[in-house]
PDB file of C-alpha atoms in Angstrom:
ATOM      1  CA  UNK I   1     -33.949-104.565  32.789  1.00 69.00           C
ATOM      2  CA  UNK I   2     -33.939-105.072  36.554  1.00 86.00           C
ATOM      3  CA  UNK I   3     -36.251-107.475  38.279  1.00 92.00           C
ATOM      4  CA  UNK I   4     -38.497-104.799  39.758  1.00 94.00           C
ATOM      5  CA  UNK I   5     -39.010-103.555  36.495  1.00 95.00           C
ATOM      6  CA  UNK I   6     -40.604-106.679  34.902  1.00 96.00           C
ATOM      7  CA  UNK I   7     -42.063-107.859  38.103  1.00 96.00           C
ATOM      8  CA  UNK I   8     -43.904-104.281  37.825  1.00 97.00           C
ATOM      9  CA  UNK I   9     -44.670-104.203  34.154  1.00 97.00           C
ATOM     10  CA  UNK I  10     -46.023-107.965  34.712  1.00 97.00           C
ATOM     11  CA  UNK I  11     -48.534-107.507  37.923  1.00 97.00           C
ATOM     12  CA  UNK I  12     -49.491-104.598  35.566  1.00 97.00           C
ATOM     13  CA  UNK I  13     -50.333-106.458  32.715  1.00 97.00           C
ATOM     14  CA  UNK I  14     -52.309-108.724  35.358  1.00 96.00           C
ATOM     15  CA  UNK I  15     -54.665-105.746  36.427  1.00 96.00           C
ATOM     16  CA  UNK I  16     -52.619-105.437  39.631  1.00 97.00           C
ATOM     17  CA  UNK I  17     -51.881-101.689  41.249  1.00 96.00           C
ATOM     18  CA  UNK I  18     -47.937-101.699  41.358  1.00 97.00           C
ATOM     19  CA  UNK I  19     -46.240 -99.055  42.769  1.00 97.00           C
ATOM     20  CA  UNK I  20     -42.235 -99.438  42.602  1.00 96.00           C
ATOM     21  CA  UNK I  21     -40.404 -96.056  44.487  1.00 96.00           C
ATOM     22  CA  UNK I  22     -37.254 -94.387  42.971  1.00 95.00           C
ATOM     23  CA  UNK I  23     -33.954 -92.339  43.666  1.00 90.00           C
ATOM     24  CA  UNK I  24     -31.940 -90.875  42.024  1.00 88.00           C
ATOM     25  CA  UNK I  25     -28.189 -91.666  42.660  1.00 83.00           C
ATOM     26  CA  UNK I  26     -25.057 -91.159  41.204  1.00 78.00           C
ATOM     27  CA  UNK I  27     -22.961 -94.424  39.013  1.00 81.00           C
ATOM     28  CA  UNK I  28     -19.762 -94.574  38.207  1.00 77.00           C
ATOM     29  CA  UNK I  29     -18.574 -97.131  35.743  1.00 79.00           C
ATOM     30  CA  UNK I  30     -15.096 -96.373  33.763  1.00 84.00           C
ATOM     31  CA  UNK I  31     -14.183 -92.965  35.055  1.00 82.00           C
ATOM     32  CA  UNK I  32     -17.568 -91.356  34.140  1.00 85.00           C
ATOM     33  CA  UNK I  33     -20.625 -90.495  36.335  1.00 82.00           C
ATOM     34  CA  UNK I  34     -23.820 -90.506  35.421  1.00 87.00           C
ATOM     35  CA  UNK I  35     -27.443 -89.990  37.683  1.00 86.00           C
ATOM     36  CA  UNK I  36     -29.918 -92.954  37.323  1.00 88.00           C
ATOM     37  CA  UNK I  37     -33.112 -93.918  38.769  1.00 92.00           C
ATOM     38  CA  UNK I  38     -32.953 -96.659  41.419  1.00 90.00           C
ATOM     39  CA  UNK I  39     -35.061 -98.609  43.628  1.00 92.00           C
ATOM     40  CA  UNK I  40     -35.610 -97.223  46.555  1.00 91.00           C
ATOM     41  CA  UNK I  41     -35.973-100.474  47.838  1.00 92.00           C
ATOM     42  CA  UNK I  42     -33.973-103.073  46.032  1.00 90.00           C
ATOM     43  CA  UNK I  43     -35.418-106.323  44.887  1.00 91.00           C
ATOM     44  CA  UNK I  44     -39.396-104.942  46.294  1.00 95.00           C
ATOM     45  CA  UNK I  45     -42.475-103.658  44.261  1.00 96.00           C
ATOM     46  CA  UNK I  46     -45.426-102.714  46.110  1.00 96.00           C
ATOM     47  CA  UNK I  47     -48.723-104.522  45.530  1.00 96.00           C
ATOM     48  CA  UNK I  48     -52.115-103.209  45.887  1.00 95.00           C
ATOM     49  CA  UNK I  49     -55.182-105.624  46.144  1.00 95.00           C
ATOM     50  CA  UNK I  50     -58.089-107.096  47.937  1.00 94.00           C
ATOM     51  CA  UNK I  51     -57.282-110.078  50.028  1.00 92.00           C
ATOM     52  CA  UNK I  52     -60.752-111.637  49.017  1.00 92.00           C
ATOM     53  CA  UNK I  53     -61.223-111.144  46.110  1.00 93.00           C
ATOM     54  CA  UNK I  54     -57.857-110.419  44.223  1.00 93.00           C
ATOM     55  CA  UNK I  55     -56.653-113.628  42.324  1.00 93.00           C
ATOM     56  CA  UNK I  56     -53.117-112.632  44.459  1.00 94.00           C
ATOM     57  CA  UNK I  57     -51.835-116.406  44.568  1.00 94.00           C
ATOM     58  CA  UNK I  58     -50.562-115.427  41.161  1.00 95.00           C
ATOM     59  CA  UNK I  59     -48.243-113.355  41.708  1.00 96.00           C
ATOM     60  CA  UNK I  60     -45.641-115.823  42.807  1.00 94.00           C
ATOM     61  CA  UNK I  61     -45.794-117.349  39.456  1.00 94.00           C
ATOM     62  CA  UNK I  62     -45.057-113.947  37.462  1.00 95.00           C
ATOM     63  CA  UNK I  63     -41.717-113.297  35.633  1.00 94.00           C
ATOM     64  CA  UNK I  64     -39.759-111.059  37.581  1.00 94.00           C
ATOM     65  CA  UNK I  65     -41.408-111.962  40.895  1.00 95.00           C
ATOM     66  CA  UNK I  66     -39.238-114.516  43.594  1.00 93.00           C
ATOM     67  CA  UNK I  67     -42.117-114.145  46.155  1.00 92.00           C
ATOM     68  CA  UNK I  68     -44.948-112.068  48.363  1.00 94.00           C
ATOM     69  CA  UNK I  69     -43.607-111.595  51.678  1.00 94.00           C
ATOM     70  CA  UNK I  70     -46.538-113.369  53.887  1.00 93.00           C
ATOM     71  CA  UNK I  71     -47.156-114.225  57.209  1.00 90.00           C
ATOM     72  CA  UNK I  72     -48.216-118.525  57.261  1.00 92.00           C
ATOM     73  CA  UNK I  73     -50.439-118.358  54.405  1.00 91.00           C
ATOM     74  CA  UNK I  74     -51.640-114.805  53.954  1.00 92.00           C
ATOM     75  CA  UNK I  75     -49.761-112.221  52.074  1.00 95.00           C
ATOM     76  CA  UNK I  76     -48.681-109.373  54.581  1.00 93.00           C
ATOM     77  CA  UNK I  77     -50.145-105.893  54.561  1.00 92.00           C
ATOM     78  CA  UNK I  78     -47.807-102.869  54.747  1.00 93.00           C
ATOM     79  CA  UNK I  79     -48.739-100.924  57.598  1.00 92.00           C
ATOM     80  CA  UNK I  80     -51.109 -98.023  57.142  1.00 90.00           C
ATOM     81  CA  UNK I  81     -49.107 -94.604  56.254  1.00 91.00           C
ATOM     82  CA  UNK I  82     -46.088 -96.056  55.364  1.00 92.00           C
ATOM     83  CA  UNK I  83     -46.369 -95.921  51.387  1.00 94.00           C
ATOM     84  CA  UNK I  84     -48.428 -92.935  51.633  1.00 93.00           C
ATOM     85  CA  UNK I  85     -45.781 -91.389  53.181  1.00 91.00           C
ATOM     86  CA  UNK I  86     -43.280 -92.572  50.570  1.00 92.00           C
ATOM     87  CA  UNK I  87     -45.112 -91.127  48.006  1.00 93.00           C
ATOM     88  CA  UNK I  88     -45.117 -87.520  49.667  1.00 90.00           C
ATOM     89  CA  UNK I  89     -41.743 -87.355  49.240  1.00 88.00           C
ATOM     90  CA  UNK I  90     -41.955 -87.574  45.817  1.00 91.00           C
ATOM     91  CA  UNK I  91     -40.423 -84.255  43.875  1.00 89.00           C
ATOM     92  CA  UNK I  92     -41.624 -83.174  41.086  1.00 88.00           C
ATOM     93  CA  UNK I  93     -40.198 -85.626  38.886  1.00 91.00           C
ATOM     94  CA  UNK I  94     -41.389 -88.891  40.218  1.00 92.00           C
ATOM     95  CA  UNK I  95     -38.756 -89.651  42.063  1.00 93.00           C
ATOM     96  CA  UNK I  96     -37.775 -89.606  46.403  1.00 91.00           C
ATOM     97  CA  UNK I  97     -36.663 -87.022  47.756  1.00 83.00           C
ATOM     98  CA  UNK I  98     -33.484 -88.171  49.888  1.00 79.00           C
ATOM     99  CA  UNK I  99     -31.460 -86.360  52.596  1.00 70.00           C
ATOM    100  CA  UNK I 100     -28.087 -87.186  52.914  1.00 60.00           C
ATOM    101  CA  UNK I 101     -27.550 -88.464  56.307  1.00 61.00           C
ATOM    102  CA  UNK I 102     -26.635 -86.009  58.553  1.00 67.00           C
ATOM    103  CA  UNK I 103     -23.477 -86.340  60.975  1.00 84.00           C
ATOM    104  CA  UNK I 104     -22.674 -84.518  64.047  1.00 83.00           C
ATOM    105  CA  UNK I 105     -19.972 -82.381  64.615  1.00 84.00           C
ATOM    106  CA  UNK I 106     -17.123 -84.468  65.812  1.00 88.00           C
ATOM    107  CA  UNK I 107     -18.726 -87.776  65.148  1.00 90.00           C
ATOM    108  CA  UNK I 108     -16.019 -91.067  64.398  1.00 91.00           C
ATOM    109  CA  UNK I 109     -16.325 -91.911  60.661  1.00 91.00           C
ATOM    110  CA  UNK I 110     -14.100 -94.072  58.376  1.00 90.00           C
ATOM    111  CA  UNK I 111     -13.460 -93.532  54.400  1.00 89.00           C
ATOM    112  CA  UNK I 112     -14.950 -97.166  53.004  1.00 89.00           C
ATOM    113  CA  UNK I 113     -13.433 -96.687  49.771  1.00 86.00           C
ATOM    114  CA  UNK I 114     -10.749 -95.007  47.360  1.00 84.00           C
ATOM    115  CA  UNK I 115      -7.038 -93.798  48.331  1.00 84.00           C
ATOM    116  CA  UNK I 116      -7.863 -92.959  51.519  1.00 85.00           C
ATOM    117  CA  UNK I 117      -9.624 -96.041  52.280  1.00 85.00           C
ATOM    118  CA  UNK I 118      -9.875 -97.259  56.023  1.00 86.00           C
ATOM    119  CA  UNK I 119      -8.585 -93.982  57.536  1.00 88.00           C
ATOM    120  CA  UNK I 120     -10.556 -92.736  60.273  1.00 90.00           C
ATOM    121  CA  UNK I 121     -11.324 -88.986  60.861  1.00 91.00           C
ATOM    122  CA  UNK I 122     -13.652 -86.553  62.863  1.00 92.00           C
ATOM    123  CA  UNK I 123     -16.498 -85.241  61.245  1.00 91.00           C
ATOM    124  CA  UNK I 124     -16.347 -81.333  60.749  1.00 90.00           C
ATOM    125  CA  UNK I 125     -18.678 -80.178  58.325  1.00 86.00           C
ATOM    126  CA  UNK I 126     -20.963 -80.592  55.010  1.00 83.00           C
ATOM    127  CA  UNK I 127     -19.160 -78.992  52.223  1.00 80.00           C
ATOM    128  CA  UNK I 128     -22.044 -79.477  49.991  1.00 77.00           C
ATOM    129  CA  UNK I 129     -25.080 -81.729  49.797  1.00 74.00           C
ATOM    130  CA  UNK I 130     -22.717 -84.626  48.420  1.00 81.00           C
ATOM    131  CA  UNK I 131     -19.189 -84.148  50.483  1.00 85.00           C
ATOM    132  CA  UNK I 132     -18.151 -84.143  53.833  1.00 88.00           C
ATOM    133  CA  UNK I 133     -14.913 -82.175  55.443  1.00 90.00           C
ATOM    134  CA  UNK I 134     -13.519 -84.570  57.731  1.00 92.00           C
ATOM    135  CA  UNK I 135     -10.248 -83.856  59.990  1.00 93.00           C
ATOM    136  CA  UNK I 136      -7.540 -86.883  59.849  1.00 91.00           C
ATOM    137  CA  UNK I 137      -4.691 -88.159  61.193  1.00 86.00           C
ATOM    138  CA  UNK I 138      -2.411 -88.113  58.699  1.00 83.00           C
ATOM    139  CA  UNK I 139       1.882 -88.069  59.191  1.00 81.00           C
ATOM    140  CA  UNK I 140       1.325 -86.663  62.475  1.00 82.00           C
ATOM    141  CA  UNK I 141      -0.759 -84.098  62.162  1.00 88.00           C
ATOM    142  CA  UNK I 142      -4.782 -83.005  61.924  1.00 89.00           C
ATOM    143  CA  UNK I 143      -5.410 -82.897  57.860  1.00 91.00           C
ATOM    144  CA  UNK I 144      -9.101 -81.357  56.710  1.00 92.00           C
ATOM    145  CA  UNK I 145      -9.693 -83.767  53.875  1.00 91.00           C
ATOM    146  CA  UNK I 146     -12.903 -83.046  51.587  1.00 91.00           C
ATOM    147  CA  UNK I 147     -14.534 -86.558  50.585  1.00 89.00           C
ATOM    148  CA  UNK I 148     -17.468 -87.948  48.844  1.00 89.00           C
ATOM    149  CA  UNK I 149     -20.810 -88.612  51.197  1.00 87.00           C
ATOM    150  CA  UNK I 150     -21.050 -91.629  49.787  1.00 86.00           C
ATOM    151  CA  UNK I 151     -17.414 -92.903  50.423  1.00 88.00           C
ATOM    152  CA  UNK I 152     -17.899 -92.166  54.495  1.00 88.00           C
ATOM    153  CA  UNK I 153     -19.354 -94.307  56.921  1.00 87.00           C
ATOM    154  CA  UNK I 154     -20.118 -93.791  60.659  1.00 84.00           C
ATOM    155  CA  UNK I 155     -18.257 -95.974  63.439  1.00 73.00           C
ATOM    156  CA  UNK I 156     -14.654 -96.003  63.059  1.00 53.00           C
TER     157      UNK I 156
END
Protein backbone atom coordinates (compact mmCIF):
# COMPACT_ATOMS: atom_id res chain seq x y z
CA UNK A 1 0.00 0.00 0.00
CA UNK A 2 1.35 3.41 -0.99
CA UNK A 3 1.72 6.23 1.46
CA UNK A 4 -1.21 8.23 0.13
CA UNK A 5 -3.26 5.41 0.66
CA UNK A 6 -2.80 5.04 4.47
CA UNK A 7 -2.22 8.66 4.99
CA UNK A 8 -5.92 8.82 3.41
CA UNK A 9 -7.51 5.88 5.10
CA UNK A 10 -5.88 7.39 8.48
CA UNK A 11 -7.11 11.30 8.34
CA UNK A 12 -10.31 9.29 7.53
CA UNK A 13 -10.47 7.33 10.43
CA UNK A 14 -9.70 10.80 12.26
CA UNK A 15 -13.02 12.46 10.92
CA UNK A 16 -10.90 14.38 8.40
CA UNK A 17 -12.36 15.08 4.58
CA UNK A 18 -9.52 13.45 2.39
CA UNK A 19 -9.64 13.67 -1.05
CA UNK A 20 -6.59 11.81 -2.89
CA UNK A 21 -6.97 12.31 -7.13
CA UNK A 22 -6.21 9.39 -9.56
CA UNK A 23 -5.00 8.34 -13.16
CA UNK A 24 -4.95 5.83 -14.77
CA UNK A 25 -1.60 4.84 -16.46
CA UNK A 26 -0.09 2.11 -18.03
CA UNK A 27 2.93 -0.40 -15.92
CA UNK A 28 5.09 -2.50 -17.27
CA UNK A 29 6.93 -4.94 -15.10
CA UNK A 30 8.39 -8.31 -16.85
CA UNK A 31 7.18 -7.94 -20.39
CA UNK A 32 3.48 -7.45 -19.42
CA UNK A 33 1.33 -4.25 -19.19
CA UNK A 34 -1.18 -3.66 -17.10
CA UNK A 35 -3.49 -0.12 -16.32
CA UNK A 36 -3.43 0.98 -12.60
CA UNK A 37 -4.69 3.78 -10.66
CA UNK A 38 -2.09 6.38 -9.64
CA UNK A 39 -1.74 9.49 -7.82
CA UNK A 40 -2.24 12.19 -9.63
CA UNK A 41 -0.04 13.85 -7.45
CA UNK A 42 2.58 11.65 -5.93
CA UNK A 43 3.35 11.63 -2.27
CA UNK A 44 0.00 14.47 -1.64
CA UNK A 45 -3.58 13.87 -0.18
CA UNK A 46 -5.79 16.70 0.05
CA UNK A 47 -7.13 17.83 3.43
CA UNK A 48 -10.30 19.49 4.17
CA UNK A 49 -10.85 21.34 7.57
CA UNK A 50 -11.49 24.37 9.62
CA UNK A 51 -8.42 26.22 10.67
CA UNK A 52 -10.15 27.01 14.11
CA UNK A 53 -11.59 24.57 15.05
CA UNK A 54 -10.17 21.33 13.35
CA UNK A 55 -7.74 19.47 15.80
CA UNK A 56 -5.29 19.71 12.34
CA UNK A 57 -1.90 19.67 14.44
CA UNK A 58 -2.55 15.96 14.24
CA UNK A 59 -2.09 15.20 11.21
CA UNK A 60 1.66 15.32 11.24
CA UNK A 61 1.64 12.57 13.70
CA UNK A 62 -0.58 10.09 11.45
CA UNK A 63 0.89 6.92 9.80
CA UNK A 64 1.36 7.55 6.33
CA UNK A 65 1.66 11.32 6.71
CA UNK A 66 5.59 13.07 6.47
CA UNK A 67 3.98 16.57 6.83
CA UNK A 68 1.21 19.55 6.02
CA UNK A 69 2.76 21.86 3.72
CA UNK A 70 2.41 25.32 5.86
CA UNK A 71 3.42 28.65 5.63
CA UNK A 72 5.46 29.64 9.44
CA UNK A 73 3.00 28.05 11.57
CA UNK A 74 -0.28 27.77 9.71
CA UNK A 75 -1.12 24.99 7.42
CA UNK A 76 -1.52 26.43 3.77
CA UNK A 77 -4.82 26.67 1.96
CA UNK A 78 -5.07 25.47 -1.67
CA UNK A 79 -6.22 28.20 -3.66
CA UNK A 80 -9.91 28.51 -4.38
CA UNK A 81 -10.94 26.46 -7.73
CA UNK A 82 -8.09 24.50 -7.97
CA UNK A 83 -9.45 21.06 -6.47
CA UNK A 84 -12.78 21.85 -7.68
CA UNK A 85 -11.48 21.90 -10.86
CA UNK A 86 -9.64 18.61 -10.39
CA UNK A 87 -12.57 16.96 -9.54
CA UNK A 88 -14.46 18.04 -12.86
CA UNK A 89 -12.28 16.16 -14.68
CA UNK A 90 -13.21 13.23 -13.15
CA UNK A 91 -14.79 10.45 -15.79
CA UNK A 92 -17.10 8.37 -14.93
CA UNK A 93 -15.08 6.06 -13.06
CA UNK A 94 -13.46 8.14 -10.43
CA UNK A 95 -10.59 8.71 -11.98
CA UNK A 96 -8.76 12.15 -14.12
CA UNK A 97 -9.27 12.58 -17.17
CA UNK A 98 -5.69 13.21 -18.82
CA UNK A 99 -4.69 14.54 -22.28
CA UNK A 100 -1.67 13.44 -23.62
CA UNK A 101 0.46 16.37 -24.19
CA UNK A 102 0.12 17.70 -27.36
CA UNK A 103 3.24 18.51 -29.72
CA UNK A 104 3.46 20.69 -32.65
CA UNK A 105 4.15 19.78 -35.94
CA UNK A 106 7.85 19.83 -36.37
CA UNK A 107 8.68 20.31 -32.76
CA UNK A 108 12.54 18.82 -31.49
CA UNK A 109 11.86 15.72 -29.32
CA UNK A 110 14.23 12.95 -28.08
CA UNK A 111 13.27 9.06 -27.40
CA UNK A 112 14.18 8.87 -23.33
CA UNK A 113 14.08 5.27 -23.35
CA UNK A 114 14.26 1.76 -25.21
CA UNK A 115 16.38 0.86 -28.51
CA UNK A 116 16.11 3.97 -29.85
CA UNK A 117 17.06 5.77 -26.84
CA UNK A 118 18.67 9.35 -27.14
CA UNK A 119 17.88 9.77 -30.87
CA UNK A 120 16.40 12.94 -31.72
CA UNK A 121 13.58 13.38 -34.34
CA UNK A 122 10.88 15.91 -35.63
CA UNK A 123 7.57 15.57 -34.47
CA UNK A 124 5.01 14.62 -37.31
CA UNK A 125 1.95 13.36 -36.03
CA UNK A 126 -0.30 11.45 -33.26
CA UNK A 127 -0.80 7.99 -34.44
CA UNK A 128 -3.14 7.32 -31.68
CA UNK A 129 -3.90 8.73 -28.25
CA UNK A 130 -0.71 6.79 -26.86
CA UNK A 131 2.05 7.03 -29.90
CA UNK A 132 3.69 9.56 -31.69
CA UNK A 133 5.15 9.36 -35.54
CA UNK A 134 8.31 11.05 -35.33
CA UNK A 135 10.79 11.56 -38.48
CA UNK A 136 14.64 10.58 -37.63
CA UNK A 137 17.86 10.67 -38.72
CA UNK A 138 18.78 7.45 -39.09
CA UNK A 139 21.95 6.00 -41.66
CA UNK A 140 21.52 9.01 -43.61
CA UNK A 141 18.29 9.36 -44.28
CA UNK A 142 14.65 10.79 -42.82
CA UNK A 143 13.04 7.43 -41.08
CA UNK A 144 9.10 7.85 -39.80
CA UNK A 145 9.48 5.85 -36.62
CA UNK A 146 6.11 5.13 -34.58
CA UNK A 147 6.96 5.35 -30.67
CA UNK A 148 5.30 5.24 -27.39
CA UNK A 149 3.98 8.88 -25.91
CA UNK A 150 5.38 8.06 -22.99
CA UNK A 151 8.97 7.18 -24.26
CA UNK A 152 9.24 10.94 -26.03
CA UNK A 153 10.25 13.98 -24.50
CA UNK A 154 10.37 17.59 -25.83
CA UNK A 155 13.86 19.50 -26.21
CA UNK A 156 16.35 17.58 -28.03
Amino acid sequence: MRAEDRAQINLERQGFETYLPRYQRERRHARRRELVKAPLFPGYVFVRFDLDTARWRSINGTFGVNHLICYGDRPAAVPEGVVEEIVARMDESGLIALEPRPFHQGEALQIVSGSLSNCRGLFERMADKNRVILLLSLLGRQVRVQAPLNVVAAGA
